[in-house]
PDB file of C-alpha atoms in Angstrom:
ATOM      1  CA  MET A 663     183.210  84.583 186.265  1.00 50.00           C
ATOM      2  CA  SER A 664     183.930  83.743 190.129  1.00 51.00           C
ATOM      3  CA  LYS A 665     181.401  82.572 192.570  1.00 54.00           C
ATOM      4  CA  LYS A 666     181.318  84.508 196.117  1.00 55.00           C
ATOM      5  CA  LYS A 667     181.448  82.816 199.132  1.00 54.00           C
ATOM      6  CA  GLN A 668     178.030  82.990 200.623  1.00 57.00           C
ATOM      7  CA  LYS A 669     177.874  82.959 204.173  1.00 57.00           C
ATOM      8  CA  GLN A 670     175.800  80.049 205.138  1.00 58.00           C
ATOM      9  CA  LYS A 671     173.465  80.905 208.069  1.00 58.00           C
ATOM     10  CA  PRO A 672     173.609  77.698 210.869  1.00 55.00           C
ATOM     11  CA  GLY A 673     170.909  75.002 210.049  1.00 52.00           C
ATOM     12  CA  PRO A 674     168.685  73.797 212.598  1.00 52.00           C
ATOM     13  CA  CYS A 675     170.932  71.293 213.977  1.00 52.00           C
ATOM     14  CA  GLN A 676     173.976  73.449 214.258  1.00 54.00           C
ATOM     15  CA  ARG A 677     172.553  75.596 217.023  1.00 52.00           C
ATOM     16  CA  GLY A 678     170.899  75.475 220.352  1.00 56.00           C
ATOM     17  CA  PHE A 679     169.776  71.995 221.770  1.00 54.00           C
ATOM     18  CA  ALA A 680     170.655  69.858 218.595  1.00 55.00           C
ATOM     19  CA  SER A 681     174.283  71.064 218.982  1.00 56.00           C
ATOM     20  CA  ARG A 682     175.219  69.588 222.064  1.00 58.00           C
ATOM     21  CA  PRO A 683     177.599  66.269 221.741  1.00 62.00           C
ATOM     22  CA  ARG A 684     175.373  63.190 222.160  1.00 62.00           C
ATOM     23  CA  GLN A 685     176.536  60.898 224.527  1.00 64.00           C
ATOM     24  CA  GLU A 686     178.156  57.861 223.232  1.00 71.00           C
ATOM     25  CA  LYS A 687     177.130  54.073 223.568  1.00 72.00           C
ATOM     26  CA  ARG A 688     179.633  52.052 225.784  1.00 76.00           C
ATOM     27  CA  PHE A 689     180.145  48.765 225.814  1.00 71.00           C
ATOM     28  CA  ASP A 690     181.696  46.247 228.157  1.00 71.00           C
ATOM     29  CA  ALA A 691     184.252  43.459 227.331  1.00 72.00           C
ATOM     30  CA  GLN A 692     181.279  40.961 226.112  1.00 74.00           C
ATOM     31  CA  GLY A 693     179.988  43.505 223.655  1.00 70.00           C
ATOM     32  CA  ARG A 694     176.795  44.635 226.274  1.00 75.00           C
ATOM     33  CA  ARG A 695     175.709  48.067 226.100  1.00 78.00           C
ATOM     34  CA  ILE A 696     176.577  49.966 229.665  1.00 78.00           C
ATOM     35  CA  GLY A 697     173.458  51.562 231.013  1.00 76.00           C
ATOM     36  CA  ASP A 698     173.204  55.119 232.438  1.00 76.00           C
ATOM     37  CA  ASP A 699     173.803  53.665 235.950  1.00 77.00           C
ATOM     38  CA  GLY A 700     177.405  52.048 234.601  1.00 77.00           C
ATOM     39  CA  LEU A 701     176.107  48.512 234.793  1.00 81.00           C
ATOM     40  CA  PRO A 702     175.871  46.608 231.591  1.00 80.00           C
ATOM     41  CA  MET A 703     172.475  46.281 230.242  1.00 85.00           C
ATOM     42  CA  THR A 704     171.518  42.808 230.532  1.00 86.00           C
ATOM     43  CA  LYS A 705     168.872  40.532 229.182  1.00 90.00           C
ATOM     44  CA  TYR A 706     165.660  41.685 231.865  1.00 93.00           C
ATOM     45  CA  ARG A 707     167.393  45.263 232.241  1.00 91.00           C
ATOM     46  CA  THR A 708     166.836  46.005 228.529  1.00 91.00           C
ATOM     47  CA  ARG A 709     163.375  44.557 228.672  1.00 95.00           C
ATOM     48  CA  ALA A 710     162.359  46.726 231.743  1.00 94.00           C
ATOM     49  CA  HIS A 711     163.764  49.795 229.926  1.00 93.00           C
ATOM     50  CA  ARG A 712     161.824  48.962 227.136  1.00 95.00           C
ATOM     51  CA  LEU A 713     158.732  48.130 229.267  1.00 97.00           C
ATOM     52  CA  LEU A 714     158.927  51.476 230.882  1.00 96.00           C
ATOM     53  CA  ASN A 715     159.284  53.334 227.437  1.00 96.00           C
ATOM     54  CA  GLY A 716     155.795  51.649 226.579  1.00 97.00           C
ATOM     55  CA  PHE A 717     154.573  52.683 229.829  1.00 98.00           C
ATOM     56  CA  PHE A 718     155.284  56.180 228.655  1.00 98.00           C
ATOM     57  CA  VAL A 719     153.663  55.758 225.125  1.00 98.00           C
ATOM     58  CA  TRP A 720     150.544  53.561 226.629  1.00 98.00           C
ATOM     59  CA  GLY A 721     150.392  57.193 228.790  1.00 97.00           C
ATOM     60  CA  ALA A 722     150.549  59.531 225.928  1.00 98.00           C
ATOM     61  CA  PHE A 723     148.044  57.422 223.830  1.00 98.00           C
ATOM     62  CA  ALA A 724     145.650  56.947 226.742  1.00 98.00           C
ATOM     63  CA  GLY A 725     145.847  60.888 226.635  1.00 97.00           C
ATOM     64  CA  LEU A 726     144.692  60.961 223.135  1.00 98.00           C
ATOM     65  CA  LEU A 727     142.186  58.496 223.450  1.00 97.00           C
ATOM     66  CA  CYS A 728     140.700  60.531 226.106  1.00 97.00           C
ATOM     67  CA  ALA A 729     140.309  63.671 223.805  1.00 97.00           C
ATOM     68  CA  GLY A 730     138.819  61.441 221.104  1.00 96.00           C
ATOM     69  CA  PHE A 731     136.134  60.023 223.509  1.00 95.00           C
ATOM     70  CA  THR A 732     135.334  63.691 224.506  1.00 92.00           C
ATOM     71  CA  VAL A 733     135.035  64.823 221.155  1.00 92.00           C
ATOM     72  CA  LEU A 734     133.084  61.587 220.141  1.00 92.00           C
ATOM     73  CA  ALA A 735     130.924  62.241 223.402  1.00 88.00           C
ATOM     74  CA  THR A 736     129.771  65.676 222.003  1.00 85.00           C
ATOM     75  CA  PHE A 737     128.097  63.919 218.495  1.00 86.00           C
ATOM     76  CA  GLN A 738     125.874  61.583 220.307  1.00 83.00           C
ATOM     77  CA  GLY A 739     122.806  63.995 219.557  1.00 78.00           C
ATOM     78  CA  GLN A 740     122.168  65.069 223.506  1.00 76.00           C
ATOM     79  CA  GLU A 741     120.933  68.553 224.149  1.00 73.00           C
ATOM     80  CA  LEU A 742     121.881  70.130 227.436  1.00 72.00           C
ATOM     81  CA  SER A 743     119.051  72.367 229.051  1.00 72.00           C
ATOM     82  CA  SER A 744     120.327  75.940 229.677  1.00 72.00           C
ATOM     83  CA  TRP A 745     120.695  76.301 233.448  1.00 70.00           C
ATOM     84  CA  GLU A 746     120.606  73.029 235.039  1.00 66.00           C
ATOM     85  CA  LEU A 747     122.891  71.020 232.341  1.00 66.00           C
ATOM     86  CA  VAL A 748     120.848  68.335 232.383  1.00 70.00           C
ATOM     87  CA  ALA A 749     121.439  66.176 228.941  1.00 69.00           C
ATOM     88  CA  GLU A 750     118.376  64.889 227.182  1.00 73.00           C
ATOM     89  CA  GLY A 751     118.264  62.664 224.340  1.00 73.00           C
ATOM     90  CA  GLY A 752     121.059  60.948 222.322  1.00 75.00           C
ATOM     91  CA  ALA A 753     121.637  57.079 221.781  1.00 76.00           C
ATOM     92  CA  TYR A 754     121.197  54.779 224.404  1.00 80.00           C
ATOM     93  CA  ARG A 755     122.359  51.377 225.111  1.00 77.00           C
ATOM     94  CA  ASN A 756     121.186  49.133 228.374  1.00 78.00           C
ATOM     95  CA  GLY A 757     119.733  52.217 229.416  1.00 82.00           C
ATOM     96  CA  LEU A 758     122.936  54.178 229.893  1.00 82.00           C
ATOM     97  CA  SER A 759     123.378  57.284 227.948  1.00 84.00           C
ATOM     98  CA  ILE A 760     126.171  56.408 225.461  1.00 85.00           C
ATOM     99  CA  ALA A 761     127.497  60.382 225.727  1.00 87.00           C
ATOM    100  CA  THR A 762     127.898  59.808 229.454  1.00 86.00           C
ATOM    101  CA  LEU A 763     129.670  56.446 228.868  1.00 89.00           C
ATOM    102  CA  LEU A 764     131.989  58.135 226.574  1.00 91.00           C
ATOM    103  CA  ARG A 765     132.547  60.882 228.792  1.00 91.00           C
ATOM    104  CA  PHE A 766     133.327  58.252 231.627  1.00 93.00           C
ATOM    105  CA  GLU A 767     135.822  56.663 229.586  1.00 95.00           C
ATOM    106  CA  ALA A 768     137.728  60.028 228.744  1.00 96.00           C
ATOM    107  CA  LEU A 769     137.736  60.832 232.342  1.00 97.00           C
ATOM    108  CA  PHE A 770     139.264  56.949 232.740  1.00 97.00           C
ATOM    109  CA  CYS A 771     141.701  57.302 230.176  1.00 97.00           C
ATOM    110  CA  LEU A 772     143.386  60.414 231.451  1.00 98.00           C
ATOM    111  CA  ALA A 773     143.758  58.856 234.685  1.00 98.00           C
ATOM    112  CA  VAL A 774     145.407  56.129 233.020  1.00 98.00           C
ATOM    113  CA  GLY A 775     147.342  58.211 231.067  1.00 98.00           C
ATOM    114  CA  ILE A 776     148.749  60.036 233.952  1.00 98.00           C
ATOM    115  CA  ALA A 777     149.046  57.191 236.196  1.00 98.00           C
ATOM    116  CA  SER A 778     151.017  55.478 233.335  1.00 98.00           C
ATOM    117  CA  VAL A 779     153.519  58.014 232.946  1.00 97.00           C
ATOM    118  CA  ALA A 780     154.203  58.370 236.397  1.00 97.00           C
ATOM    119  CA  VAL A 781     155.253  54.907 236.095  1.00 97.00           C
ATOM    120  CA  HIS A 782     157.288  55.520 233.712  1.00 97.00           C
ATOM    121  CA  LEU A 783     159.203  58.135 235.621  1.00 96.00           C
ATOM    122  CA  TYR A 784     159.626  56.397 238.907  1.00 96.00           C
ATOM    123  CA  GLY A 785     160.252  52.829 237.512  1.00 95.00           C
ATOM    124  CA  PHE A 786     163.300  54.715 235.311  1.00 93.00           C
ATOM    125  CA  SER A 787     164.563  56.417 238.629  1.00 93.00           C
ATOM    126  CA  TRP A 788     164.416  52.840 240.216  1.00 93.00           C
ATOM    127  CA  LEU A 789     166.118  51.101 237.492  1.00 91.00           C
ATOM    128  CA  TYR A 790     168.778  53.656 237.047  1.00 89.00           C
ATOM    129  CA  ASP A 791     169.149  56.072 239.790  1.00 88.00           C
ATOM    130  CA  GLY A 792     168.863  53.396 242.777  1.00 85.00           C
ATOM    131  CA  TYR A 793     165.647  55.120 244.266  1.00 91.00           C
ATOM    132  CA  ALA A 794     163.217  53.189 245.629  1.00 92.00           C
ATOM    133  CA  LEU A 795     160.660  50.943 243.856  1.00 93.00           C
ATOM    134  CA  ARG A 796     157.921  51.562 246.174  1.00 95.00           C
ATOM    135  CA  PRO A 797     155.908  54.505 244.505  1.00 95.00           C
ATOM    136  CA  ALA A 798     155.885  52.895 241.396  1.00 95.00           C
ATOM    137  CA  ARG A 799     154.461  49.765 242.886  1.00 96.00           C
ATOM    138  CA  ARG A 800     151.716  51.753 244.573  1.00 97.00           C
ATOM    139  CA  ILE A 801     150.565  53.489 241.609  1.00 97.00           C
ATOM    140  CA  ALA A 802     150.769  50.381 239.954  1.00 97.00           C
ATOM    141  CA  LEU A 803     148.717  48.884 242.206  1.00 97.00           C
ATOM    142  CA  GLY A 804     146.070  51.423 242.559  1.00 97.00           C
ATOM    143  CA  LEU A 805     146.123  51.508 238.601  1.00 97.00           C
ATOM    144  CA  GLY A 806     145.875  47.985 238.181  1.00 97.00           C
ATOM    145  CA  LEU A 807     142.490  47.841 240.905  1.00 98.00           C
ATOM    146  CA  ALA A 808     141.007  50.740 238.948  1.00 97.00           C
ATOM    147  CA  CYS A 809     141.529  49.115 235.587  1.00 97.00           C
ATOM    148  CA  ALA A 810     139.953  45.520 237.042  1.00 97.00           C
ATOM    149  CA  ALA A 811     137.088  47.796 238.625  1.00 96.00           C
ATOM    150  CA  TRP A 812     136.494  49.786 235.411  1.00 95.00           C
ATOM    151  CA  CYS A 813     136.574  46.644 233.252  1.00 95.00           C
ATOM    152  CA  ALA A 814     134.286  44.973 235.659  1.00 95.00           C
ATOM    153  CA  THR A 815     131.438  47.808 235.493  1.00 92.00           C
ATOM    154  CA  ALA A 816     132.141  48.097 231.771  1.00 91.00           C
ATOM    155  CA  VAL A 817     130.834  44.327 231.169  1.00 91.00           C
ATOM    156  CA  LEU A 818     128.441  44.115 234.043  1.00 92.00           C
ATOM    157  CA  LEU A 819     126.538  47.351 233.672  1.00 87.00           C
ATOM    158  CA  ALA A 820     127.149  48.597 229.927  1.00 83.00           C
ATOM    159  CA  GLY A 821     127.454  45.071 228.180  1.00 84.00           C
ATOM    160  CA  ALA A 822     130.545  46.226 226.397  1.00 83.00           C
ATOM    161  CA  PHE A 823     134.274  45.255 226.651  1.00 86.00           C
ATOM    162  CA  GLU A 824     136.670  47.690 227.807  1.00 90.00           C
ATOM    163  CA  PRO A 825     140.087  47.497 226.158  1.00 93.00           C
ATOM    164  CA  VAL A 826     142.024  50.180 227.420  1.00 96.00           C
ATOM    165  CA  SER A 827     141.865  48.521 230.779  1.00 96.00           C
ATOM    166  CA  VAL A 828     142.246  45.376 229.746  1.00 95.00           C
ATOM    167  CA  ALA A 829     145.775  46.585 227.701  1.00 96.00           C
ATOM    168  CA  THR A 830     146.546  48.529 230.733  1.00 97.00           C
ATOM    169  CA  LEU A 831     146.519  45.580 233.242  1.00 97.00           C
ATOM    170  CA  VAL A 832     148.486  43.292 230.722  1.00 97.00           C
ATOM    171  CA  LEU A 833     151.309  46.113 230.797  1.00 97.00           C
ATOM    172  CA  LEU A 834     150.969  46.096 234.622  1.00 97.00           C
ATOM    173  CA  ALA A 835     151.129  42.276 234.789  1.00 97.00           C
ATOM    174  CA  THR A 836     154.308  42.331 232.899  1.00 97.00           C
ATOM    175  CA  PHE A 837     155.885  44.981 235.031  1.00 96.00           C
ATOM    176  CA  ARG A 838     154.905  42.968 238.152  1.00 96.00           C
ATOM    177  CA  LEU A 839     156.573  39.645 236.848  1.00 96.00           C
ATOM    178  CA  LEU A 840     159.516  41.415 235.478  1.00 96.00           C
ATOM    179  CA  VAL A 841     160.622  43.596 238.411  1.00 94.00           C
ATOM    180  CA  PRO A 842     162.146  40.409 240.522  1.00 94.00           C
ATOM    181  CA  LYS A 843     163.975  39.198 237.326  1.00 94.00           C
ATOM    182  CA  VAL A 844     165.432  42.968 237.127  1.00 92.00           C
ATOM    183  CA  HIS A 845     166.102  43.000 240.863  1.00 92.00           C
ATOM    184  CA  ASP A 846     168.208  40.083 240.747  1.00 91.00           C
ATOM    185  CA  GLU A 847     169.978  40.750 237.801  1.00 89.00           C
ATOM    186  CA  HIS A 848     170.869  44.213 239.755  1.00 84.00           C
ATOM    187  CA  GLN A 849     172.213  42.435 242.629  1.00 86.00           C
ATOM    188  CA  GLN A 850     174.423  40.041 240.971  1.00 87.00           C
ATOM    189  CA  LEU A 851     175.710  42.952 238.780  1.00 83.00           C
ATOM    190  CA  LEU A 852     176.587  44.625 241.802  1.00 81.00           C
ATOM    191  CA  SER A 853     178.262  41.636 243.704  1.00 84.00           C
ATOM    192  CA  MET A 854     180.329  41.472 240.227  1.00 79.00           C
ATOM    193  CA  ARG A 855     181.837  44.808 240.328  1.00 74.00           C
ATOM    194  CA  SER A 856     183.017  44.754 243.716  1.00 67.00           C
TER     195      SER A 856
END
């Protein structure tokens, strides 16, 4: 008995977006990977690339934290009046409603997520496309000031440690220390190229 050839349908990797050819990784004579801008990926340029990816991941995680804190705030035992939307009852810490603190933390996480993704986008535009670093620096400065103020407020008013702002400040400090080194390497690579 002979088997008939069955006509196979294209799989998900054989059609649409996934069927586009992948960009090949290129390397220079010393074995260093060539970046999207045609320059070798040196030590600090690679670190900056990974750090900017970290900003995107942190922004996405902050968005998830925002949703989580919002959900947690609804389960704190508060009751809202029908017309005035005044919250009554629920748990308190140092005279502050925990549900209200969680709502403020959710709002802060939303702002951190949006600003982190903006630093990611503007940072990559600077790293590979030659755009100015000023927008990324301004957003990072504003985010850093907001994180420092929010952390101080959480410690002084609520008596609670606030890890989201501390982690964001660590990312921002690393970015601040890495930018001059990347800029120097970029200038050296451009002078070697010409």
